[in-house]
mmCIF file of C-alpha atoms in Angstrom:
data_model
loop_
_atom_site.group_PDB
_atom_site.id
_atom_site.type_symbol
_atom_site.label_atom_id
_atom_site.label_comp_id
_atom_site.label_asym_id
_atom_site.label_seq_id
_atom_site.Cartn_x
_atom_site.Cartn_y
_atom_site.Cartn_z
ATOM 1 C CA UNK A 1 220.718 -31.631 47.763
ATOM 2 C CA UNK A 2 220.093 -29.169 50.749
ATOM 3 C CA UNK A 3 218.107 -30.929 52.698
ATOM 4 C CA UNK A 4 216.108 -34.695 52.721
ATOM 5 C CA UNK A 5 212.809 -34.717 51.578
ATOM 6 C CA UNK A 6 212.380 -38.048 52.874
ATOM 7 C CA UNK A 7 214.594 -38.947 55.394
ATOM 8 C CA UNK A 8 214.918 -42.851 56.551
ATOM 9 C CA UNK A 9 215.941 -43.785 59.954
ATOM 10 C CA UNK A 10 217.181 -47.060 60.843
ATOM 11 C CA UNK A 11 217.170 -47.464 64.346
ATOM 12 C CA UNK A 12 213.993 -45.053 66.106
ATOM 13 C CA UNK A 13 215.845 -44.978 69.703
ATOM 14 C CA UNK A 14 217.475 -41.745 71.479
ATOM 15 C CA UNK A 15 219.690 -41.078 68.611
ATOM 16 C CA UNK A 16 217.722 -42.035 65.705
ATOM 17 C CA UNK A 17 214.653 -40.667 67.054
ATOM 18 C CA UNK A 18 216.078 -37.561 67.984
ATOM 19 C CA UNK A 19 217.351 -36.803 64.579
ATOM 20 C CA UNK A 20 214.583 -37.452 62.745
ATOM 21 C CA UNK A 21 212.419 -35.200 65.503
ATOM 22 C CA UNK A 22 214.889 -32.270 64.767
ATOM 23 C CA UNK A 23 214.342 -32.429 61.031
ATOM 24 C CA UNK A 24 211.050 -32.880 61.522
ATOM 25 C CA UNK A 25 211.220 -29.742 64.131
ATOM 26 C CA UNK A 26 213.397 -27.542 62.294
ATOM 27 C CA UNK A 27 210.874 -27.930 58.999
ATOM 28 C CA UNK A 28 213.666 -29.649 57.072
ATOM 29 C CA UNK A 29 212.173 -32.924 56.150
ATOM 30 C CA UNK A 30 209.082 -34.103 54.240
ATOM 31 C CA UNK A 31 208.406 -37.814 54.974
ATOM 32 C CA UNK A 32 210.268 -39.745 57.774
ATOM 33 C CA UNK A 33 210.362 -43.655 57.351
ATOM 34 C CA UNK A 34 211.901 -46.008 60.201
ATOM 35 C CA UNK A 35 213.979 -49.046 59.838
ATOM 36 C CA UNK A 36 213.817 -51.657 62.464
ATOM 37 C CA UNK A 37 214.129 -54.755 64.361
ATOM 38 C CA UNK A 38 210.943 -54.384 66.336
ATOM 39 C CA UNK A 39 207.742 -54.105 65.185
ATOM 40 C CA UNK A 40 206.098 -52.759 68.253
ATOM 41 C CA UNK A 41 209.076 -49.936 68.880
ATOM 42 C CA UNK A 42 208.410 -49.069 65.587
ATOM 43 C CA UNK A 43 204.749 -48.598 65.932
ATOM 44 C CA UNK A 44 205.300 -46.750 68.612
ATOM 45 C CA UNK A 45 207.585 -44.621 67.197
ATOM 46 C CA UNK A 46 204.992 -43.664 64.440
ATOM 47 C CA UNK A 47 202.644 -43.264 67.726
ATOM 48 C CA UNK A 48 204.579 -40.566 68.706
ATOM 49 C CA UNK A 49 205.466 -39.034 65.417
ATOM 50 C CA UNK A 50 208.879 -39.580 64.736
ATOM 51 C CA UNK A 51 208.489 -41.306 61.765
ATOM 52 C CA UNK A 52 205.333 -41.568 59.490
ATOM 53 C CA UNK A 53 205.905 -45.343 58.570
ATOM 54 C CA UNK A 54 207.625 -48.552 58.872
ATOM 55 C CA UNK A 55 209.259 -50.208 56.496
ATOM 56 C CA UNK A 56 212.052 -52.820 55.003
ATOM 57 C CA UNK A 57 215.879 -51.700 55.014
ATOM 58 C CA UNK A 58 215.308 -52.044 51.389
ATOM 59 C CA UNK A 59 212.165 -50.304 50.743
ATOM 60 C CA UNK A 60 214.021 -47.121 52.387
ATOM 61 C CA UNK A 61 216.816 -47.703 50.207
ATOM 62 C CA UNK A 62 214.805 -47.265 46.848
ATOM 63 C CA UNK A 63 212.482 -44.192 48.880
ATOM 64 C CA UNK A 64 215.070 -42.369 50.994
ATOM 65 C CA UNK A 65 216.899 -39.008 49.721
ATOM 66 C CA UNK A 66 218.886 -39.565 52.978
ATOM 67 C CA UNK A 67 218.834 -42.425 55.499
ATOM 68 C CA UNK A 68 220.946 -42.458 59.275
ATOM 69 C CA UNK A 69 221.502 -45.400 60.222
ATOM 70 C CA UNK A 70 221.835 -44.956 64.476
ATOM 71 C CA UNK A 71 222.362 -49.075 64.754
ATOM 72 C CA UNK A 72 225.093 -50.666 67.097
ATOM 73 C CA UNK A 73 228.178 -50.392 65.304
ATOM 74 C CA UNK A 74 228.121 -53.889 64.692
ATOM 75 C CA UNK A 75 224.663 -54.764 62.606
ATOM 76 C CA UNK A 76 225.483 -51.713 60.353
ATOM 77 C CA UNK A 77 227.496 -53.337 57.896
ATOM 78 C CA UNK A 78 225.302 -56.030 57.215
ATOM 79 C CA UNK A 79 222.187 -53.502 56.891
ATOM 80 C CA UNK A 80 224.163 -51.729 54.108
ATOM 81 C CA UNK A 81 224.923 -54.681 52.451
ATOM 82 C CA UNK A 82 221.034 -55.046 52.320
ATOM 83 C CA UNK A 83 220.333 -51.546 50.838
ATOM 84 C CA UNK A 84 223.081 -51.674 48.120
ATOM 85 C CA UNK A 85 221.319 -53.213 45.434
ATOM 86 C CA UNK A 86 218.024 -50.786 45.997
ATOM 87 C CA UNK A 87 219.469 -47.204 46.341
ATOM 88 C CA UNK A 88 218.623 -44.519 44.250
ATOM 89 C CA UNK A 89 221.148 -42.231 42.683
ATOM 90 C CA UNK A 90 222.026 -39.168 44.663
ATOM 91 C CA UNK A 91 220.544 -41.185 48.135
ATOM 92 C CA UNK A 92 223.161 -39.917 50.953
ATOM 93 C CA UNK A 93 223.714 -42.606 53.562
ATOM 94 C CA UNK A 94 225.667 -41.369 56.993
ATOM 95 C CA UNK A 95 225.798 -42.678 60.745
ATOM 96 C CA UNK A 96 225.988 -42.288 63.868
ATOM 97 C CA UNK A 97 228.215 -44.895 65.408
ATOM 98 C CA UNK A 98 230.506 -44.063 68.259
ATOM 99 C CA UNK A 99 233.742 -45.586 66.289
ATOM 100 C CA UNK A 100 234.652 -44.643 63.082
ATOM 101 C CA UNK A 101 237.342 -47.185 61.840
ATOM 102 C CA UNK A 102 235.542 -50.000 61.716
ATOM 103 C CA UNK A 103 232.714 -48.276 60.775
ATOM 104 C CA UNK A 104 234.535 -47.025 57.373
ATOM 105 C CA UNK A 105 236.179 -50.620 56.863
ATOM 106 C CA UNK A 106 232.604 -52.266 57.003
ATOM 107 C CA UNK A 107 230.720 -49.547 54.828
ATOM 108 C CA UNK A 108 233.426 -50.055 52.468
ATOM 109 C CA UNK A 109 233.174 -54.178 52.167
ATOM 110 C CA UNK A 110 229.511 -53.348 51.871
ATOM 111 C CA UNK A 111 228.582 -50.256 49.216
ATOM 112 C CA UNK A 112 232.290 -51.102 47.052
ATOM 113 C CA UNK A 113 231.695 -48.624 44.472
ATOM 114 C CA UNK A 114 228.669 -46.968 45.944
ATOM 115 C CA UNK A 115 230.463 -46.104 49.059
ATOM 116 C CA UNK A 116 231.139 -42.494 47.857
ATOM 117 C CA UNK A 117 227.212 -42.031 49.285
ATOM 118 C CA UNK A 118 228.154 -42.837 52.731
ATOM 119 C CA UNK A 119 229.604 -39.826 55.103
ATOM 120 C CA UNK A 120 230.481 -41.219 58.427
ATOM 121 C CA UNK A 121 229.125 -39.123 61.664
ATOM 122 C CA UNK A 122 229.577 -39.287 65.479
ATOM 123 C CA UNK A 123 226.865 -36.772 67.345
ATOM 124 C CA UNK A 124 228.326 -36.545 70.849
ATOM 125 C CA UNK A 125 225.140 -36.819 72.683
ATOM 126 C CA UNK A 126 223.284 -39.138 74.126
ATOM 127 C CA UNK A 127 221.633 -40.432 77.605
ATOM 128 C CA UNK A 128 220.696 -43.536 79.417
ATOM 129 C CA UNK A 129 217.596 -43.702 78.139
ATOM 130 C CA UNK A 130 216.462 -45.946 75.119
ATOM 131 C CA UNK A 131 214.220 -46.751 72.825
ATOM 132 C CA UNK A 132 211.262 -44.495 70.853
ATOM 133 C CA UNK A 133 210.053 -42.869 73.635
ATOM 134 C CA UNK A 134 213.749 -41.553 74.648
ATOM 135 C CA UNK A 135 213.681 -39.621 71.417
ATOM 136 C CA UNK A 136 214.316 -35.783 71.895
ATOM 137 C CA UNK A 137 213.903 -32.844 69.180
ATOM 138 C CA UNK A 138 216.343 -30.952 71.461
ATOM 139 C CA UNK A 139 218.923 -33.472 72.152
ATOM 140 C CA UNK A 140 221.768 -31.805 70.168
ATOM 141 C CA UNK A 141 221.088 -28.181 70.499
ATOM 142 C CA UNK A 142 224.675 -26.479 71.327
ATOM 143 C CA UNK A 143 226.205 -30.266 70.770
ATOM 144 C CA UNK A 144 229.317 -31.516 68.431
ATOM 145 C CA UNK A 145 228.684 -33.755 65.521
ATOM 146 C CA UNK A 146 232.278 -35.096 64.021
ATOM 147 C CA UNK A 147 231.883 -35.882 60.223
ATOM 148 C CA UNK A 148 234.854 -38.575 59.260
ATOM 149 C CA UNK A 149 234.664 -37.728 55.359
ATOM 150 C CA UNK A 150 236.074 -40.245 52.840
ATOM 151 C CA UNK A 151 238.165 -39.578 50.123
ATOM 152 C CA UNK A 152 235.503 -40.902 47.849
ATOM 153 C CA UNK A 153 232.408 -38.305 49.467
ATOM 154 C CA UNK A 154 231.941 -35.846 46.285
ATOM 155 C CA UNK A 155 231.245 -32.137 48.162
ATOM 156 C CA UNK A 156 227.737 -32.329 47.891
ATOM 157 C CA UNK A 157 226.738 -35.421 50.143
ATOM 158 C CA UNK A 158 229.478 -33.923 52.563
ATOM 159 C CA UNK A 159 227.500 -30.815 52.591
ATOM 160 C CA UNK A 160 224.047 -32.389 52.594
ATOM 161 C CA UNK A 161 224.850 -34.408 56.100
ATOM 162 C CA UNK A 162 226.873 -31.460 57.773
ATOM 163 C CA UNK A 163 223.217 -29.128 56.691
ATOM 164 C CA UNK A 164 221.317 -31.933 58.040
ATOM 165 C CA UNK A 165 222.765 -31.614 61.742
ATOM 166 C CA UNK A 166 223.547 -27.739 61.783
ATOM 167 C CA UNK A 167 219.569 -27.948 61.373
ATOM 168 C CA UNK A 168 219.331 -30.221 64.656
ATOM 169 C CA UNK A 169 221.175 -27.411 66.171
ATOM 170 C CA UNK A 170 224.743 -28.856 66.217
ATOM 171 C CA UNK A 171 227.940 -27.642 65.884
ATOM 172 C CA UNK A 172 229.767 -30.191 63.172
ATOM 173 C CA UNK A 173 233.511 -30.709 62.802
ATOM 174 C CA UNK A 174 235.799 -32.456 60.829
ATOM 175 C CA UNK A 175 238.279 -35.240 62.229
ATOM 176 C CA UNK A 176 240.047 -38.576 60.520
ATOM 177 C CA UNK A 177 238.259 -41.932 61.783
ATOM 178 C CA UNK A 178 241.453 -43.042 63.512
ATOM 179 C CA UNK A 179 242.357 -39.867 65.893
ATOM 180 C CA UNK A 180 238.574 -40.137 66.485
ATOM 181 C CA UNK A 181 238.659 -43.352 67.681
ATOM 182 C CA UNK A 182 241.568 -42.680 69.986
ATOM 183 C CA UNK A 183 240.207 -39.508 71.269
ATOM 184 C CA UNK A 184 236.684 -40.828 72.178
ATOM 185 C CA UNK A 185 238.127 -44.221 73.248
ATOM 186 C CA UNK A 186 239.681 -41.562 76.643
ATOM 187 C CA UNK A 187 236.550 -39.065 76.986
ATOM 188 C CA UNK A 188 233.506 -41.498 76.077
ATOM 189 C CA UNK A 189 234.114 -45.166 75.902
ATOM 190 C CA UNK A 190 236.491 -45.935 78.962
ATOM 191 C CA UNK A 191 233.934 -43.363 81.299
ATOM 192 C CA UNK A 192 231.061 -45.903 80.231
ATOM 193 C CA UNK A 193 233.338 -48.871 80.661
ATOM 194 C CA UNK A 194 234.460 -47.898 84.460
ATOM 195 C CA UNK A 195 230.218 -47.064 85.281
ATOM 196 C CA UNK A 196 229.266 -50.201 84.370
ATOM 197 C CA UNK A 197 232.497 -52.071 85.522
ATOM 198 C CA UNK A 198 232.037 -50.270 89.082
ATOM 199 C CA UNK A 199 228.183 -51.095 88.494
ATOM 200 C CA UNK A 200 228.342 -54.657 88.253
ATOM 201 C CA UNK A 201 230.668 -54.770 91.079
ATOM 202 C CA UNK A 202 228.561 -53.182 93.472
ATOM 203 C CA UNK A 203 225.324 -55.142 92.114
ATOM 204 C CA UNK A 204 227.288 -58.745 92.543
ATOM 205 C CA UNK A 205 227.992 -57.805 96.690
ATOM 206 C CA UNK A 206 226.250 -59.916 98.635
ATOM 207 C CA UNK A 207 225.078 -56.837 100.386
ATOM 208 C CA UNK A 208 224.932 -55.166 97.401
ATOM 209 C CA UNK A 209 221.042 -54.393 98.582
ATOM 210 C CA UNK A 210 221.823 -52.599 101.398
ATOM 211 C CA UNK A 211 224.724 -50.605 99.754
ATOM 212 C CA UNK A 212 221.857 -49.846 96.662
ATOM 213 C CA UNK A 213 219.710 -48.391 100.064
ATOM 214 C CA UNK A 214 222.561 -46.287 100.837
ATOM 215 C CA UNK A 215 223.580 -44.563 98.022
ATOM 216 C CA UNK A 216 223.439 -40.807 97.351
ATOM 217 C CA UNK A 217 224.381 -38.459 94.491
ATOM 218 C CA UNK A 218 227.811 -39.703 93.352
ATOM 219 C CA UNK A 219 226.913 -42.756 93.099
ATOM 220 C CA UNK A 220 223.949 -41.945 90.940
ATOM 221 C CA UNK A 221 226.367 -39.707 89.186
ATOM 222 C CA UNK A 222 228.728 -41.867 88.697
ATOM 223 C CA UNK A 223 226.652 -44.827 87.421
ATOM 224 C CA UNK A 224 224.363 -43.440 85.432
ATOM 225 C CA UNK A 225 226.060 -43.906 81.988
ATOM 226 C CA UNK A 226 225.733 -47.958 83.220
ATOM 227 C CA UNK A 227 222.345 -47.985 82.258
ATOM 228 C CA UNK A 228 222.408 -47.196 78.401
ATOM 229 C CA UNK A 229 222.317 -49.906 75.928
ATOM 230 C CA UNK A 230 224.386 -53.198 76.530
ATOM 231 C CA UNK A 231 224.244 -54.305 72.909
ATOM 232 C CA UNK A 232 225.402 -50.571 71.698
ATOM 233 C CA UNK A 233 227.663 -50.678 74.170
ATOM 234 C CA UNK A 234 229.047 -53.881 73.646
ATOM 235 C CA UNK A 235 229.647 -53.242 70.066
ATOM 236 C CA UNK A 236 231.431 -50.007 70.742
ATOM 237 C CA UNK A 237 233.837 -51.218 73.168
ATOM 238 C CA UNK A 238 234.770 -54.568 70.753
ATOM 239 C CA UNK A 239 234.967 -52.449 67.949
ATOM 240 C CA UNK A 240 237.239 -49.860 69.479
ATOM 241 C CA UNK A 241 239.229 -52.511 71.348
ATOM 242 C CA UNK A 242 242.566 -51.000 70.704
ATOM 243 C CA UNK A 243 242.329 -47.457 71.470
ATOM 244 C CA UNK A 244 240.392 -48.836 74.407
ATOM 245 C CA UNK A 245 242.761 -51.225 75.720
ATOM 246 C CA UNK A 246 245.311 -48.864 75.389
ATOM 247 C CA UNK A 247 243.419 -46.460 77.455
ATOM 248 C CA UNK A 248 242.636 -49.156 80.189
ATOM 249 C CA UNK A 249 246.179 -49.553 80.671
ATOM 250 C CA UNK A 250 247.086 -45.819 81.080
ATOM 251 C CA UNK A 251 243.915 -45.780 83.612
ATOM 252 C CA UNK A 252 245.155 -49.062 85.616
ATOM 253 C CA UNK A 253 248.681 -46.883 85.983
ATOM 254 C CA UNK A 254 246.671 -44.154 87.830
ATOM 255 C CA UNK A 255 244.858 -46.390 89.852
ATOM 256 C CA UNK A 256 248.400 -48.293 90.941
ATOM 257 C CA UNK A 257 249.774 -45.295 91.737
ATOM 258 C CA UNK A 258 246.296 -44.181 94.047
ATOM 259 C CA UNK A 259 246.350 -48.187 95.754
ATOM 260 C CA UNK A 260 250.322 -47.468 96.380
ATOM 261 C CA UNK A 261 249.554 -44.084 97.993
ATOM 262 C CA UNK A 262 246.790 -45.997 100.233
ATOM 263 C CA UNK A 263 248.628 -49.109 101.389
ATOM 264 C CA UNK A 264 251.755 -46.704 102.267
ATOM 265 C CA UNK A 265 249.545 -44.226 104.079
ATOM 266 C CA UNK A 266 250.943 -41.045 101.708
ATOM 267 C CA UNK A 267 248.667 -38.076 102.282
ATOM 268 C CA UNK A 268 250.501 -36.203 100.131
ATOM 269 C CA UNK A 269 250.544 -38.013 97.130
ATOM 270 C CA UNK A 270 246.530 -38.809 97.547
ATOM 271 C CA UNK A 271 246.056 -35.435 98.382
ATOM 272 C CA UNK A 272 248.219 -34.259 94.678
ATOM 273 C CA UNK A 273 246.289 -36.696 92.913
ATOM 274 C CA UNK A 274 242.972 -34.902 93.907
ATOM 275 C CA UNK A 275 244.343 -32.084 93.942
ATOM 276 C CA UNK A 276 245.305 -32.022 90.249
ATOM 277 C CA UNK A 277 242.185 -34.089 89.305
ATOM 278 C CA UNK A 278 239.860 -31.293 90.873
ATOM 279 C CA UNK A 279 241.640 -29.126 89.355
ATOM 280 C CA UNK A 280 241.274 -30.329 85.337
ATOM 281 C CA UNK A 281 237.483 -31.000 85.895
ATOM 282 C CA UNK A 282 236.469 -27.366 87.526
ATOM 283 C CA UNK A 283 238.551 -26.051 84.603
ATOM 284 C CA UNK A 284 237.034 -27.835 82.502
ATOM 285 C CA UNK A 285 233.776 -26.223 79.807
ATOM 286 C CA UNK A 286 230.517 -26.174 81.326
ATOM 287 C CA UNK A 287 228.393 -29.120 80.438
ATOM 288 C CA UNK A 288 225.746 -27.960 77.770
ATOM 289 C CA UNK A 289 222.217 -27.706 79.334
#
């Protein structure tokens, strides 16, 4: 299969949404059906053309020639165990889910001997914003997409899902579930983790309106990221909770070594540490537009 003819999408948010818009976009899917929680986000999603219907987890499972589910990590087990029983022969099933690990070990408990169907994916994109209406046919132009394959994925559903996304636009690599976990656990899960962290402290102040009144562009900057999805977020950082805890640690280290510097008045050490740290990010790619 080179491409969906009917395409299901569980979850119609930012990520969801956005897929199914590219498709749609790029003239590489027939019929788009939505899977969801809510019924009025999902009429509204058919408001605005993402998908052409609602309809049950299973009913996409029996219609679908490939379905992404873009759920929080932890619901998506429990929706595959729902579609098992329905799907079709030849149906692809693949992800979006910003951990991979647990991810694999649920799909697995779930499809058993259908799992060969399921390729697990990670787009790296994303925003604050959520729901339908966040939904963006553009959203992963000039972005990476990292397929986790399975030992059980026969060639062609590997090659169906990596089609689908190089039609969004994206670049798609290869990686194994655990060094993605670790690797994303540094560059994406801990920066949300430290926004919202930070973000809660500042909203708890008792001054915290005035401070609010007083902020500029870092702080914006910096706190964005806090206003994406709790329950997305949630399940991400609970189901990545050892590469993330491990990377909280090596972050507490640096921040030690910054109070030490502070309390002992060393210039020269606070002035290495941003030093170095200025360094790395103007060195680092420029952001995708």
């Amino acid at each position: 299969m080179s491409q969906p003819s009917v395409l299901a999408v569980v979850g119609v948010g930012l990520i969801g949404g956005s897929f199914a818009a590219a498709l749609r976009r790029a003239g590489r899917v027939g019929r788009v059906l939505g899977v969801g929680r809510n019924a009025q986000s999902l009429q509204r999603a058919v408001d605005l053309g993402l998908i052409d219907e609602a309809v049950s987890a299973e009913e996409a499972a029996r219609r679908a020639d490939m379905i992404m589910l873009a759920t929080p990590v932890g619901s998506l087990g429990a929706v595959l165990a729902r579609m098992r029983p329905h799907l079709r022969a030849g149906t692809v099933l693949t992800d979006a889910g910003s951990t991979k690990a647990e991810v694999v070990e649920a799909a697995r408990a779930a499809l058993g001997d259908r799992l060969s169907c399921f390729v697990p994916g990670h787009p790296i994109a994303g925003a604050e914003r959520t729901g339908p209406e966040a939904a963006d046919a553009l959203l992963y132009q000039g972005r990476t997409v990292v397929l986790t394959p399975l030992p059980e994925n026969p060639p062609e559903a590997l090659d169906a899902v990596r089609a689908a996304w190089q039609a969004c636009g994206a670049a798609v690599i290869d990686m194994d579930a655990d060094t993605h976990d670790r690797v994303l656990a540094s560059v994406s899960h801990m920066p949300h983790l430290l926004s919202a962290v930070y973000m809660a402290q500042v909203a708890a102040a008792p001054d915290a309106a005035q401070r609010l009144a007083l902020a500029g562009s870092g702080f914006r900057d910096f706190t964005r990221i806090a206003a994406g999805s709790a329950e997305m977020w949630r399940d991400i950082f609970l189901s990545n909770r050892p590469a993330l805890l491990a990377e909280l640690a090596e972050v507490r280290t640096m921040l030690d070594q910054a109070e030490a510097a502070l309390r002992q008045g060393d210039g020269a050490t606070l002035h290495d540490m941003l030093e170095h740290a200025a360094s790395a990010r103007r060195n680092w790619r420029k952001e995708p537009q």
